[in-house]
XYZ file of C-alpha atoms in Angstrom:
781
model
C -124.922 -60.731 -35.884
C -124.536 -58.038 -33.244
C -121.825 -55.477 -33.695
C -119.925 -56.918 -30.723
C -119.601 -60.257 -32.501
C -118.211 -58.860 -35.763
C -114.638 -59.992 -36.520
C -112.115 -57.535 -35.105
C -111.111 -56.146 -38.525
C -114.721 -55.477 -39.452
C -115.321 -53.803 -36.114
C -112.367 -51.527 -36.777
C -113.788 -50.599 -40.172
C -117.201 -49.995 -38.684
C -115.682 -47.925 -35.891
C -113.868 -45.743 -38.397
C -116.864 -44.885 -40.521
C -119.217 -44.613 -37.577
C -116.852 -42.084 -36.042
C -117.003 -40.194 -39.318
C -120.746 -40.461 -39.173
C -120.654 -39.096 -35.637
C -118.695 -36.104 -36.855
C -121.544 -35.461 -39.257
C -124.285 -36.224 -36.753
C -124.875 -32.596 -35.896
C -125.977 -32.226 -39.472
C -128.861 -34.644 -39.116
C -129.148 -37.946 -40.963
C -127.104 -37.762 -44.198
C -129.198 -40.492 -45.775
C -132.225 -38.255 -45.437
C -130.748 -35.873 -47.965
C -130.028 -33.026 -45.548
C -126.349 -33.181 -44.737
C -126.539 -29.862 -42.877
C -123.519 -27.787 -41.880
C -120.124 -29.328 -41.219
C -119.783 -27.093 -38.203
C -121.433 -24.186 -36.462
C -120.041 -21.745 -39.021
C -117.986 -21.796 -42.209
C -114.204 -21.528 -41.920
C -113.144 -17.932 -41.355
C -112.198 -15.716 -44.260
C -109.245 -13.339 -44.131
C -109.930 -10.291 -41.914
C -109.365 -8.012 -44.908
C -111.278 -10.126 -47.411
C -113.670 -8.283 -49.698
C -117.411 -8.536 -49.215
C -117.639 -10.507 -52.469
C -115.136 -13.011 -51.128
C -117.131 -13.414 -47.927
C -120.395 -13.980 -49.785
C -118.862 -16.549 -52.117
C -117.223 -18.401 -49.231
C -120.598 -18.646 -47.537
C -122.246 -20.002 -50.691
C -119.542 -22.611 -51.180
C -119.890 -23.698 -47.561
C -123.652 -24.057 -47.736
C -124.031 -25.788 -51.101
C -122.941 -29.335 -50.149
C -125.308 -29.311 -47.201
C -128.275 -29.121 -49.546
C -127.410 -32.322 -51.415
C -127.840 -35.987 -50.573
C -124.379 -37.627 -50.507
C -125.871 -40.686 -52.199
C -126.599 -38.488 -55.205
C -122.909 -37.612 -55.486
C -120.529 -40.332 -56.625
C -117.571 -38.519 -55.083
C -118.613 -37.724 -51.470
C -117.151 -41.008 -50.329
C -116.516 -40.321 -46.645
C -120.175 -39.498 -46.077
C -121.340 -42.356 -48.300
C -119.183 -44.831 -46.361
C -120.744 -43.627 -43.119
C -124.245 -44.048 -44.543
C -123.577 -47.620 -45.683
C -121.876 -48.482 -42.383
C -124.973 -47.400 -40.507
C -127.235 -49.357 -42.841
C -125.140 -52.500 -42.412
C -125.168 -52.037 -38.642
C -128.917 -51.490 -38.594
C -129.389 -54.749 -40.528
C -127.469 -56.639 -37.854
C -123.959 -56.570 -39.296
C -122.250 -57.924 -42.417
C -123.602 -61.433 -41.896
C -127.213 -60.233 -41.939
C -127.129 -57.225 -44.251
C -127.769 -57.612 -47.990
C -124.608 -58.499 -49.894
C -124.854 -55.386 -52.042
C -125.061 -53.169 -48.977
C -121.892 -54.685 -47.520
C -120.145 -54.423 -50.886
C -121.185 -50.764 -51.161
C -119.833 -50.109 -47.679
C -116.457 -51.634 -48.513
C -116.288 -49.886 -51.878
C -116.939 -46.484 -50.335
C -114.277 -47.140 -47.696
C -111.800 -47.841 -50.479
C -112.768 -44.723 -52.416
C -112.654 -42.629 -49.248
C -108.979 -43.521 -48.834
C -109.205 -46.397 -46.334
C -108.233 -49.554 -48.236
C -106.864 -51.089 -45.039
C -110.432 -50.992 -43.675
C -112.052 -52.161 -46.913
C -109.777 -55.185 -47.415
C -111.018 -57.325 -44.468
C -114.624 -56.706 -45.520
C -113.876 -57.766 -49.099
C -112.010 -60.841 -47.861
C -114.827 -61.840 -45.511
C -117.323 -61.488 -48.344
C -115.075 -63.532 -50.627
C -115.257 -66.499 -48.291
C -119.035 -66.191 -47.998
C -119.636 -65.873 -51.743
C -117.324 -68.780 -52.586
C -119.659 -71.086 -50.691
C -122.585 -69.764 -52.745
C -120.788 -70.274 -56.067
C -121.757 -66.787 -57.240
C -119.181 -66.510 -60.036
C -120.202 -63.071 -61.331
C -120.142 -61.395 -57.952
C -116.957 -63.230 -57.007
C -115.247 -61.801 -60.102
C -116.409 -58.295 -59.186
C -115.227 -58.782 -55.628
C -111.847 -60.127 -56.733
C -111.345 -57.066 -58.913
C -112.222 -54.642 -56.117
C -110.009 -56.484 -53.650
C -107.112 -56.318 -56.105
C -107.635 -52.566 -56.457
C -107.771 -52.188 -52.682
C -104.395 -53.894 -52.304
C -102.984 -51.747 -55.129
C -104.207 -48.550 -53.496
C -102.888 -49.602 -50.100
C -99.510 -50.254 -51.726
C -99.576 -46.783 -53.294
C -100.383 -45.161 -49.970
C -97.695 -47.065 -48.055
C -95.003 -46.480 -50.673
C -95.691 -43.741 -53.212
C -97.399 -41.396 -50.749
C -95.724 -42.102 -47.416
C -92.258 -42.785 -48.895
C -92.402 -40.734 -52.071
C -89.362 -40.776 -54.395
C -88.526 -39.207 -57.739
C -89.293 -42.553 -59.409
C -92.613 -43.192 -57.658
C -95.407 -44.267 -60.010
C -93.376 -43.738 -63.198
C -93.891 -46.509 -65.755
C -92.025 -48.770 -66.130
C -91.634 -48.739 -62.333
C -88.038 -49.411 -61.354
C -85.154 -48.074 -59.282
C -86.325 -45.994 -56.341
C -89.896 -46.452 -57.541
C -89.955 -50.085 -56.367
C -92.137 -50.579 -53.310
C -90.325 -51.205 -50.062
C -93.508 -52.577 -48.502
C -94.374 -55.306 -50.971
C -97.428 -56.976 -49.450
C -99.928 -54.894 -51.416
C -98.237 -55.509 -54.754
C -97.858 -59.226 -54.113
C -101.477 -59.623 -53.031
C -102.676 -57.690 -56.084
C -100.529 -59.848 -58.380
C -102.120 -63.005 -57.015
C -105.635 -61.655 -57.439
C -105.126 -60.431 -61.005
C -103.471 -63.732 -61.960
C -106.518 -65.491 -60.581
C -108.758 -63.193 -62.627
C -106.840 -64.082 -65.789
C -107.052 -67.774 -65.031
C -110.833 -67.381 -65.055
C -110.866 -65.078 -68.096
C -107.718 -64.836 -70.201
C -109.262 -61.938 -72.173
C -109.586 -59.693 -69.135
C -107.321 -56.973 -70.496
C -107.725 -54.714 -67.487
C -106.545 -57.510 -65.188
C -103.620 -58.119 -67.542
C -102.558 -54.490 -67.371
C -102.886 -54.359 -63.590
C -100.994 -57.639 -63.173
C -98.031 -56.170 -65.039
C -98.209 -52.941 -63.055
C -98.391 -54.781 -59.717
C -95.425 -56.917 -60.773
C -93.442 -53.760 -61.565
C -94.015 -52.385 -58.079
C -92.373 -55.412 -56.396
C -89.566 -55.981 -58.911
C -91.219 -59.050 -60.478
C -91.612 -57.578 -63.970
C -91.096 -58.828 -66.585
C -89.740 -62.148 -65.310
C -92.589 -62.768 -62.858
C -95.411 -62.393 -65.398
C -96.403 -65.399 -67.549
C -95.546 -64.755 -71.190
C -99.179 -65.071 -72.254
C -100.067 -62.100 -70.059
C -96.879 -60.036 -70.308
C -96.707 -56.411 -71.387
C -93.155 -56.706 -72.764
C -90.587 -53.995 -71.987
C -90.254 -52.913 -75.600
C -93.818 -51.525 -75.680
C -92.764 -48.837 -73.193
C -89.586 -47.857 -75.058
C -89.316 -44.216 -76.125
C -89.346 -43.494 -79.835
C -86.474 -41.006 -79.654
C -83.615 -40.223 -77.255
C -84.645 -37.695 -74.639
C -83.184 -36.506 -71.308
C -84.853 -37.088 -67.970
C -86.999 -34.266 -66.557
C -86.769 -34.806 -62.781
C -89.771 -34.098 -60.567
C -88.590 -31.324 -58.227
C -91.968 -30.393 -56.751
C -90.964 -31.382 -53.220
C -87.705 -29.423 -53.275
C -89.513 -26.420 -54.745
C -92.286 -26.550 -52.132
C -95.158 -27.029 -54.592
C -95.914 -30.735 -54.100
C -99.456 -30.086 -52.947
C -101.192 -33.334 -51.984
C -104.672 -32.972 -53.360
C -107.440 -34.271 -55.551
C -108.002 -33.351 -59.193
C -107.716 -29.646 -59.838
C -106.466 -26.798 -61.967
C -103.321 -24.719 -62.287
C -102.495 -21.233 -63.547
C -98.830 -20.484 -64.237
C -98.344 -16.729 -64.450
C -96.435 -13.782 -63.018
C -99.170 -12.621 -60.668
C -97.069 -9.999 -58.846
C -95.143 -8.442 -61.735
C -91.628 -9.382 -60.545
C -90.722 -11.216 -63.751
C -90.975 -14.704 -62.243
C -93.819 -17.117 -62.912
C -95.958 -18.056 -59.919
C -98.444 -20.907 -59.477
C -102.088 -20.909 -58.426
C -103.350 -24.443 -57.788
C -106.826 -25.762 -57.004
C -108.393 -29.034 -55.890
C -111.948 -29.807 -56.855
C -113.496 -30.672 -53.462
C -115.589 -28.000 -51.782
C -113.432 -28.417 -48.682
C -110.200 -27.839 -50.634
C -108.534 -24.401 -50.536
C -106.662 -22.669 -53.322
C -102.871 -22.563 -53.015
C -100.954 -19.544 -54.299
C -97.204 -20.129 -54.615
C -94.916 -17.137 -55.138
C -91.719 -17.815 -57.074
C -88.743 -16.843 -54.882
C -86.176 -16.991 -57.678
C -83.928 -19.433 -55.832
C -85.536 -22.768 -56.631
C -88.282 -22.447 -54.060
C -91.825 -21.144 -53.894
C -93.429 -19.490 -50.866
C -97.025 -20.359 -50.003
C -98.874 -17.026 -50.061
C -102.341 -18.566 -49.885
C -103.251 -16.873 -46.616
C -101.835 -13.498 -47.664
C -103.847 -13.654 -50.898
C -107.115 -13.239 -48.894
C -108.631 -16.242 -50.672
C -109.511 -18.247 -47.552
C -112.944 -19.782 -48.053
C -112.709 -19.735 -51.851
C -112.572 -23.493 -52.262
C -112.870 -26.082 -54.993
C -112.328 -25.711 -58.707
C -111.581 -28.521 -61.132
C -110.067 -26.063 -63.591
C -108.604 -22.555 -63.601
C -108.037 -20.093 -66.458
C -106.403 -16.683 -66.266
C -106.163 -13.412 -68.186
C -106.213 -9.671 -67.536
C -109.987 -9.420 -67.832
C -110.243 -5.847 -66.544
C -107.273 -4.421 -68.489
C -105.551 -3.100 -65.359
C -102.188 -4.737 -65.958
C -102.304 -7.926 -63.896
C -103.721 -11.401 -64.392
C -107.132 -12.300 -62.997
C -108.372 -15.874 -62.548
C -111.601 -17.702 -63.314
C -112.361 -20.792 -61.193
C -114.619 -23.421 -62.796
C -116.712 -25.740 -60.626
C -119.343 -28.479 -60.708
C -117.969 -30.724 -63.474
C -119.054 -34.387 -63.407
C -121.577 -33.687 -60.608
C -124.583 -34.481 -62.744
C -127.246 -34.135 -60.052
C -127.051 -30.984 -57.964
C -123.834 -29.826 -59.594
C -124.969 -26.269 -60.281
C -122.086 -24.700 -58.385
C -121.054 -21.062 -58.876
C -117.803 -20.286 -60.627
C -115.519 -17.578 -59.217
C -113.976 -14.565 -60.903
C -110.928 -13.662 -58.809
C -109.854 -10.098 -59.515
C -106.153 -9.443 -58.982
C -105.867 -6.379 -56.778
C -102.061 -6.342 -56.909
C -99.407 -7.486 -54.442
C -100.720 -11.070 -54.688
C -104.069 -10.064 -53.214
C -107.289 -11.275 -54.856
C -110.955 -10.542 -54.315
C -113.907 -12.629 -55.463
C -115.679 -10.234 -57.806
C -118.016 -12.800 -59.362
C -121.287 -11.220 -58.336
C -120.365 -7.579 -58.909
C -118.874 -8.390 -62.317
C -122.040 -10.123 -63.567
C -120.489 -13.587 -63.771
C -122.497 -15.278 -61.021
C -124.417 -18.284 -62.311
C -125.053 -21.828 -61.136
C -124.055 -24.584 -63.557
C -121.820 -27.625 -63.884
C -118.577 -26.954 -65.723
C -114.827 -27.179 -65.974
C -114.492 -25.648 -69.463
C -113.956 -21.939 -69.990
C -111.764 -19.673 -72.082
C -111.079 -15.939 -72.459
C -111.014 -14.361 -75.927
C -112.023 -11.057 -77.497
C -114.526 -12.354 -80.043
C -115.673 -8.888 -81.189
C -112.296 -7.158 -81.217
C -113.281 -4.299 -78.901
C -110.175 -4.614 -76.725
C -111.915 -6.358 -73.816
C -111.703 -10.101 -73.192
C -114.972 -11.980 -73.328
C -115.514 -15.367 -71.683
C -117.133 -18.520 -73.000
C -118.131 -21.123 -70.402
C -118.925 -24.607 -71.668
C -121.417 -26.176 -69.282
C -122.323 -29.822 -68.800
C -125.842 -30.972 -69.594
C -126.369 -34.506 -68.312
C -129.327 -36.864 -67.921
C -130.646 -35.077 -64.819
C -130.132 -31.363 -65.460
C -129.796 -28.954 -68.381
C -127.021 -26.374 -68.259
C -126.732 -24.285 -71.457
C -123.363 -22.785 -72.300
C -122.700 -19.117 -71.575
C -120.997 -16.370 -73.565
C -120.160 -13.421 -71.345
C -119.504 -10.192 -73.210
C -117.038 -7.933 -71.405
C -118.524 -4.465 -71.064
C -115.565 -2.700 -69.525
C -114.764 -4.944 -66.575
C -118.295 -6.197 -66.041
C -119.935 -8.981 -68.035
C -123.289 -9.844 -69.560
C -124.379 -13.251 -70.832
C -125.220 -12.821 -74.525
C -125.270 -16.524 -75.383
C -129.031 -16.720 -76.027
C -128.976 -13.625 -78.234
C -125.916 -14.851 -80.160
C -127.299 -18.420 -80.330
C -124.282 -19.642 -78.379
C -126.291 -21.199 -75.533
C -125.226 -24.625 -76.770
C -126.504 -27.673 -74.910
C -124.309 -30.715 -74.442
C -121.891 -32.394 -72.059
C -119.086 -29.935 -72.817
C -115.527 -30.786 -71.723
C -113.443 -28.210 -73.619
C -113.919 -24.768 -75.140
C -111.023 -23.031 -76.914
C -110.696 -19.939 -79.095
C -108.658 -19.885 -82.309
C -108.630 -18.351 -85.773
C -109.306 -21.039 -88.374
C -109.278 -18.792 -91.452
C -106.601 -16.212 -90.566
C -109.234 -13.517 -90.909
C -108.357 -11.834 -87.633
C -111.321 -12.886 -85.502
C -111.688 -15.683 -82.997
C -113.615 -18.859 -83.710
C -114.536 -21.385 -81.013
C -113.992 -25.150 -80.864
C -116.156 -27.030 -78.364
C -115.447 -30.624 -77.349
C -118.230 -32.853 -76.002
C -118.333 -36.191 -74.268
C -121.890 -36.911 -75.390
C -121.804 -36.291 -79.123
C -120.092 -34.648 -82.062
C -117.958 -31.564 -81.460
C -118.812 -28.039 -82.553
C -116.695 -25.521 -84.462
C -118.372 -22.133 -84.130
C -117.075 -19.891 -86.909
C -117.080 -16.196 -86.091
C -119.016 -14.498 -88.896
C -118.962 -11.055 -87.315
C -121.753 -8.555 -86.570
C -125.155 -9.144 -88.099
C -126.188 -6.793 -90.897
C -127.068 -3.462 -89.394
C -124.844 -3.930 -86.360
C -122.057 -1.397 -85.865
C -118.475 -2.634 -85.407
C -117.752 -2.259 -81.684
C -114.679 -0.076 -82.163
C -116.731 2.604 -83.910
C -118.925 2.775 -80.811
C -116.311 2.974 -78.085
C -113.090 4.741 -77.119
C -109.875 2.848 -77.756
C -109.020 2.250 -74.114
C -112.104 2.621 -71.927
C -111.673 2.637 -68.192
C -113.012 -0.152 -65.982
C -116.782 0.098 -65.759
C -117.276 1.837 -69.099
C -120.375 0.684 -70.943
C -119.458 -1.484 -73.920
C -122.743 -2.915 -75.162
C -122.605 -6.023 -77.305
C -123.903 -5.794 -80.846
C -125.743 -8.693 -82.511
C -123.146 -11.233 -83.590
C -123.251 -14.345 -85.715
C -121.546 -17.673 -85.017
C -122.103 -20.625 -87.330
C -121.355 -24.274 -86.542
C -119.124 -25.456 -89.404
C -117.687 -28.573 -87.713
C -119.228 -30.972 -90.236
C -118.015 -29.150 -93.333
C -114.638 -28.461 -91.711
C -114.251 -32.161 -90.872
C -113.575 -31.755 -87.130
C -116.608 -33.325 -85.424
C -114.781 -36.371 -84.109
C -114.034 -38.084 -81.844
C -117.644 -38.375 -80.782
C -116.551 -38.834 -77.146
C -113.801 -36.330 -76.503
C -112.317 -34.232 -73.717
C -109.368 -31.777 -73.982
C -108.729 -29.723 -77.101
C -106.701 -26.785 -78.334
C -105.620 -24.734 -81.331
C -101.895 -24.626 -82.139
C -99.690 -24.404 -85.208
C -98.317 -27.945 -85.194
C -96.334 -27.561 -88.430
C -95.320 -23.868 -88.396
C -97.140 -23.020 -91.594
C -98.881 -19.980 -90.108
C -102.305 -21.639 -89.813
C -103.774 -23.009 -86.602
C -104.386 -26.734 -86.374
C -106.587 -28.556 -83.821
C -105.749 -31.316 -81.361
C -108.586 -33.116 -79.554
C -108.267 -36.240 -77.403
C -110.816 -39.024 -77.010
C -112.217 -40.180 -73.694
C -114.275 -43.012 -72.305
C -114.743 -44.868 -69.035
C -113.093 -48.247 -68.468
C -110.064 -47.676 -70.664
C -107.319 -49.583 -68.814
C -107.719 -52.690 -70.949
C -108.057 -50.604 -74.105
C -104.801 -48.813 -73.306
C -103.104 -52.199 -72.835
C -104.282 -53.374 -76.242
C -103.145 -50.132 -77.841
C -99.641 -50.524 -76.405
C -99.560 -53.953 -78.069
C -100.842 -52.552 -81.400
C -103.997 -54.653 -81.142
C -107.378 -53.459 -82.411
C -109.763 -52.188 -79.773
C -112.836 -50.058 -79.261
C -110.729 -47.344 -77.678
C -111.359 -43.769 -78.763
C -108.329 -42.302 -80.482
C -106.991 -38.768 -80.412
C -107.222 -36.541 -83.479
C -104.791 -34.049 -84.982
C -106.503 -31.903 -87.605
C -104.272 -30.090 -90.108
C -105.594 -26.746 -91.315
C -105.936 -26.853 -95.127
C -106.054 -23.030 -95.334
C -109.561 -23.065 -96.815
C -111.748 -23.495 -93.739
C -111.409 -27.274 -93.755
C -109.094 -29.661 -91.930
C -107.413 -32.967 -92.773
C -107.191 -35.729 -90.174
C -103.436 -36.414 -89.996
C -103.524 -38.360 -86.736
C -102.141 -41.564 -88.244
C -99.276 -39.849 -90.069
C -98.443 -37.837 -86.965
C -98.358 -40.912 -84.702
C -101.168 -39.586 -82.494
C -103.986 -41.963 -83.464
C -103.615 -43.677 -80.112
C -105.908 -44.595 -77.246
C -105.144 -41.656 -74.962
C -107.985 -41.225 -72.437
C -106.858 -37.696 -71.686
C -108.082 -35.208 -69.089
C -105.573 -32.430 -68.387
C -103.110 -31.641 -71.153
C -101.203 -28.835 -72.759
C -98.483 -28.014 -75.256
C -95.156 -26.207 -75.382
C -91.655 -26.436 -76.809
C -89.703 -28.712 -74.496
C -86.456 -28.881 -76.451
C -86.419 -25.305 -77.827
C -86.358 -26.485 -81.435
C -89.217 -24.168 -82.438
C -91.769 -26.996 -82.762
C -94.623 -27.474 -80.313
C -94.715 -30.700 -78.288
C -97.651 -31.999 -76.223
C -98.252 -33.735 -72.896
C -101.389 -35.809 -72.300
C -102.480 -36.232 -68.693
C -104.424 -39.478 -68.881
C -106.802 -41.215 -66.521
C -110.341 -41.450 -65.215
C -111.865 -41.600 -61.716
C -111.720 -45.422 -61.551
C -108.923 -46.694 -59.272
C -108.076 -49.149 -62.076
C -107.093 -46.248 -64.347
C -103.370 -46.542 -63.657
C -102.030 -46.003 -67.156
C -99.214 -43.533 -67.866
C -99.450 -39.902 -68.824
C -97.785 -39.488 -72.227
C -95.325 -36.986 -73.682
C -95.008 -36.512 -77.457
C -92.091 -34.715 -79.096
C -92.732 -32.856 -82.350
C -89.956 -33.876 -84.748
C -90.609 -30.892 -87.066
C -91.379 -33.208 -89.975
C -95.000 -34.001 -89.234
C -94.575 -36.717 -86.591
C -94.978 -36.747 -82.826
C -92.673 -39.227 -81.079
C -93.455 -40.816 -77.720
C -90.649 -39.888 -75.292
C -92.628 -40.671 -72.149
C -90.269 -43.229 -70.635
C -86.982 -41.535 -71.464
C -88.196 -38.215 -70.076
C -89.693 -39.682 -66.895
C -93.178 -38.382 -67.658
C -95.109 -41.683 -67.458
C -96.928 -41.035 -64.204
C -99.729 -43.546 -63.567
C -101.577 -41.231 -61.194
C -104.410 -39.183 -62.657
C -103.255 -36.492 -65.069
C -105.269 -33.364 -64.531
C -104.309 -29.746 -65.200
C -101.014 -29.278 -67.084
C -99.114 -26.002 -67.554
C -95.902 -25.287 -69.489
C -93.655 -22.359 -68.583
C -90.154 -21.184 -67.770
C -90.340 -21.264 -63.988
C -86.608 -20.802 -63.425
C -86.058 -18.037 -66.017
C -83.323 -20.048 -67.749
C -84.884 -19.997 -71.221
C -86.599 -23.388 -71.368
C -90.007 -24.635 -70.329
C -90.763 -26.661 -67.225
C -94.053 -28.495 -66.601
C -96.419 -28.433 -63.643
C -98.954 -31.264 -63.404
C -101.873 -31.778 -61.011
C -101.968 -35.487 -60.168
C -104.885 -36.196 -57.803
C -108.056 -38.103 -58.691
C -111.770 -37.515 -58.202
C -112.740 -39.835 -55.345
C -112.224 -38.525 -51.821
C -109.258 -40.778 -51.065
C -107.494 -40.549 -54.431
C -105.005 -37.884 -53.387
C -101.449 -37.586 -54.673
C -98.673 -34.953 -54.723
C -98.551 -32.689 -57.732
C -95.462 -32.835 -59.938
C -93.045 -30.209 -61.255
C -90.861 -31.547 -64.057
C -87.666 -29.495 -64.405
C -86.281 -29.016 -67.895
C -82.596 -30.066 -67.892
C -81.865 -27.864 -70.929
C -80.912 -28.623 -74.520
C -78.279 -25.959 -75.259
C -80.481 -24.201 -77.789
C -81.367 -20.549 -78.209
C -84.561 -18.922 -77.053
C -86.557 -15.710 -76.871
C -89.199 -14.792 -74.299
C -91.648 -12.118 -75.410
C -94.057 -10.220 -73.142
C -96.807 -8.392 -75.001
C -99.109 -5.636 -73.736
C -102.117 -4.567 -75.748
C -103.321 -0.964 -75.950
C -106.146 -1.061 -78.482
C -105.999 -4.835 -78.172
C -106.860 -6.504 -74.888
C -104.055 -5.882 -72.443
C -103.149 -9.608 -72.194
C -102.717 -9.625 -75.992
C -104.673 -12.886 -76.172
C -105.138 -13.697 -79.839
C -102.012 -11.827 -80.971
C -100.113 -13.672 -83.698
C -96.330 -13.864 -83.463
C -94.035 -14.784 -86.345
C -90.299 -15.185 -85.846
C -87.951 -15.665 -88.818
C -84.635 -17.227 -87.870
C -81.456 -18.100 -89.731
C -79.958 -21.487 -88.862
C -76.950 -23.491 -89.999
C -77.699 -25.372 -93.169
C -78.947 -28.916 -92.750
C -75.981 -31.186 -93.641
C -78.347 -33.224 -95.770
C -78.938 -30.104 -97.896
C -75.405 -28.774 -98.536
C -76.265 -25.929 -100.937
C -75.778 -22.687 -99.033
C -74.353 -21.846 -95.621
C -77.584 -21.341 -93.742
C -81.318 -21.722 -94.023
C -84.219 -19.569 -92.928
C -87.485 -20.670 -91.400
C -90.503 -19.116 -89.725
C -91.924 -19.987 -86.320
C -95.558 -19.187 -85.523
C -97.330 -18.761 -82.185
C -100.610 -17.295 -80.969
C -100.923 -15.780 -77.494
C -103.175 -17.849 -75.233
C -102.939 -20.085 -72.180
C -102.635 -23.261 -74.223
C -104.919 -26.233 -73.734
C -108.374 -26.526 -72.218
C -107.390 -28.094 -68.865
C -104.408 -26.251 -67.419
C -103.478 -22.608 -67.960
C -99.939 -21.820 -69.159
C -98.182 -18.479 -68.966
C -99.206 -15.785 -71.449
C -95.612 -14.737 -72.065
C -94.400 -16.264 -75.325
C -91.463 -18.607 -74.676
C -90.037 -19.280 -78.115
C -87.467 -21.959 -78.852
C -85.016 -20.881 -81.568
C -83.022 -24.088 -82.077
C -79.482 -23.431 -83.335
C -80.401 -19.971 -84.600
C -77.586 -17.818 -85.943
C -79.855 -14.761 -85.934
C -83.440 -13.628 -85.447
C -83.930 -11.902 -88.773
C -87.447 -10.651 -88.180
C -90.098 -10.512 -85.487
C -93.674 -9.754 -86.513
C -96.599 -9.181 -84.156
C -100.152 -8.875 -85.428
C -102.365 -7.397 -82.720
C -105.946 -8.633 -82.279
C -108.876 -6.283 -82.750
C -107.041 -3.426 -84.402
C -105.169 -5.701 -86.812
C -102.059 -3.535 -86.394
C -98.887 -5.294 -87.541
C -95.440 -4.425 -86.153
C -92.121 -5.575 -87.635
C -88.678 -5.670 -86.037
C -85.425 -6.792 -87.612
C -82.199 -8.240 -86.200
C -83.752 -8.979 -82.840
C -81.466 -10.038 -79.970
C -82.175 -13.438 -78.457
C -81.455 -15.514 -75.348
C -83.220 -12.821 -73.362
C -86.629 -11.497 -72.299
C -88.129 -8.653 -74.353
C -91.250 -6.553 -73.891
C -93.479 -4.911 -76.455
C -96.320 -2.504 -75.777
C -98.650 -2.230 -78.751
C -97.446 0.563 -81.011
C -94.185 0.960 -79.110
C -90.657 -0.315 -79.497
C -89.128 -3.622 -78.482
C -87.462 -3.238 -75.093
C -85.484 -5.377 -72.631
C -87.845 -6.614 -69.946
C -88.145 -4.276 -66.973
C -88.701 -7.282 -64.683
C -87.003 -10.255 -66.248
C -86.582 -12.405 -63.182
C -83.233 -13.779 -62.174
C -81.875 -16.367 -64.625
C -80.130 -18.432 -61.998
C -81.060 -21.889 -63.252
C -83.248 -22.723 -60.280
C -85.382 -25.825 -59.695
C -82.381 -28.036 -59.047
């Protein structure tokens, strides 16, 4: 069939992708593996950008040109153009191999053009029906259903976004005004279930499609219904409205990272947000203190510094402001050796890419990294967990901080671990004052690298160096020993896992471990889990620290042994009761992965209760980086969530969930290390409070309890503020505040501490009111 005789809809689809191909034509033939440059020159950097920034921008511009788009699952615009040309060369859809046409339509869908993919799928459906190819028909029906679902999302949730968009169960303003996509998807998934009643993914998607058009639950046959009660919250909880649009931080992007921190020292938390594509810029949002954020991306001099699936931050050079590390190349198993970026904060919201000059330039695939001072010398080191896949080997890296520059000591310390690493987090499992490392893998059992200190004959670092060296001082690493104790500690599972963190889940003064499972194709498994049916889904783990170097799996008792295919996630104290809650950003690249993100409230008695629906957290878009922090300086924590997916067309606005308040007391503590690293990462904080006596325990007029926190940025995918935002419940008084500083081990005690305010403590000094406390005006309305 000549192109002129294609049906009009197919011609439109071909015209679209061939125009995209034309835009790439100057690059040569993409199918030949040389994509070339996307223009005569890379996008311009800021006129005042540093030389390091310019060099990194050039690298990031050139790297995609060296790779064949067909080797990258996620370069869908270019892949669609390649398949369009191949179909055209074969004489059109009627003459080209069926798989080639299917690949063309699939890439159109993934590139964000379902309206172009749908007529191709429908034309193929008619052709295959005559051939009685049941297996391919089922595959085609599934893809067509997803195309209608995605078109419905674009027409409604993206183009007419509301506060209820994509929140399960979908209702109210979340209902789709343009219902064709939802209705078409319903019909297709019903047809799938008529052919296979055990197609649990189709069952889930049928219910979701019915929700979008107001046909749930009454429009779903009982045999296939996900009944309303399975989505009910397990405890009362107020709604956290999404105010990202009003605040000006509703970036529409793909998967990415977020750092929530006061980058300019004005006492208000700002946001740095990334998107993983190497065409996607960083966005720096400055908190204005009035409910809005100003986009300072251009002023930050970061133009050209693109991409980044994850971000982590800390004051790596001990100069008093937070620097940022951008992690790149995750999931790109062939040719994914992208450079990470170390963005040095130069003050006044200006950053420079200091990766090369700092010694951090390397080329691997990763999204997992974490700062921690493993040798206690007062300078933050950096572990980067790289991804080794079937095509390439990328050992992990341990960068020792030598006074603002870094050296990879992983081979010498036997920390050049090899695996498909998805999380790396520092914590202290034995309360011995040094940092251990938990590493989560998606290809095997997890590692727990116990810090056993310097090898015999090695000098403790502090004896070798001044207490507060200046940037650039030589701080050589001494031989150090880490031992994998995951098996004896009982924390190797789940075998396929993703995010992880250390936190004190039960306030006993010992750090516990949370790690979430992960696998592809989980939509049906999530559906079965909601219905309390057995499945092969991989369940999350909560490991309770037994205080002897071992951990007990308390996931079942805690209510967390659920199928939670989690990517971005983090923890914080939503209701200011002094107990740490957690938010799981679920999903996977597949367009069928439309299951809700989940919020779990710590009840303080060992259980985590699902309050997803009541709180309005059940977003079905992809849950990537999550950060907790008090963005409006009103004493409670808000949540920022990156919502985009991995495929080129799977974009969505990020969310900012405003905390409505619980009427409880709070204390925000800003720590500054002197002998310890300046960020105070690893510092242990204990707060003893007096509260009214529990009515169930009438003896006495009040009770006392301790709250425990450790300074860090939280989980492994999303970077929360380093200031300690401590919920105090109904506290009558803060009887004692204790801070144990990392490295030096110095312990400071304060009694009768004021609360409902922001306090600062410089190591060795006195507790002071914050010099820049922000303006507690209750913003984010």
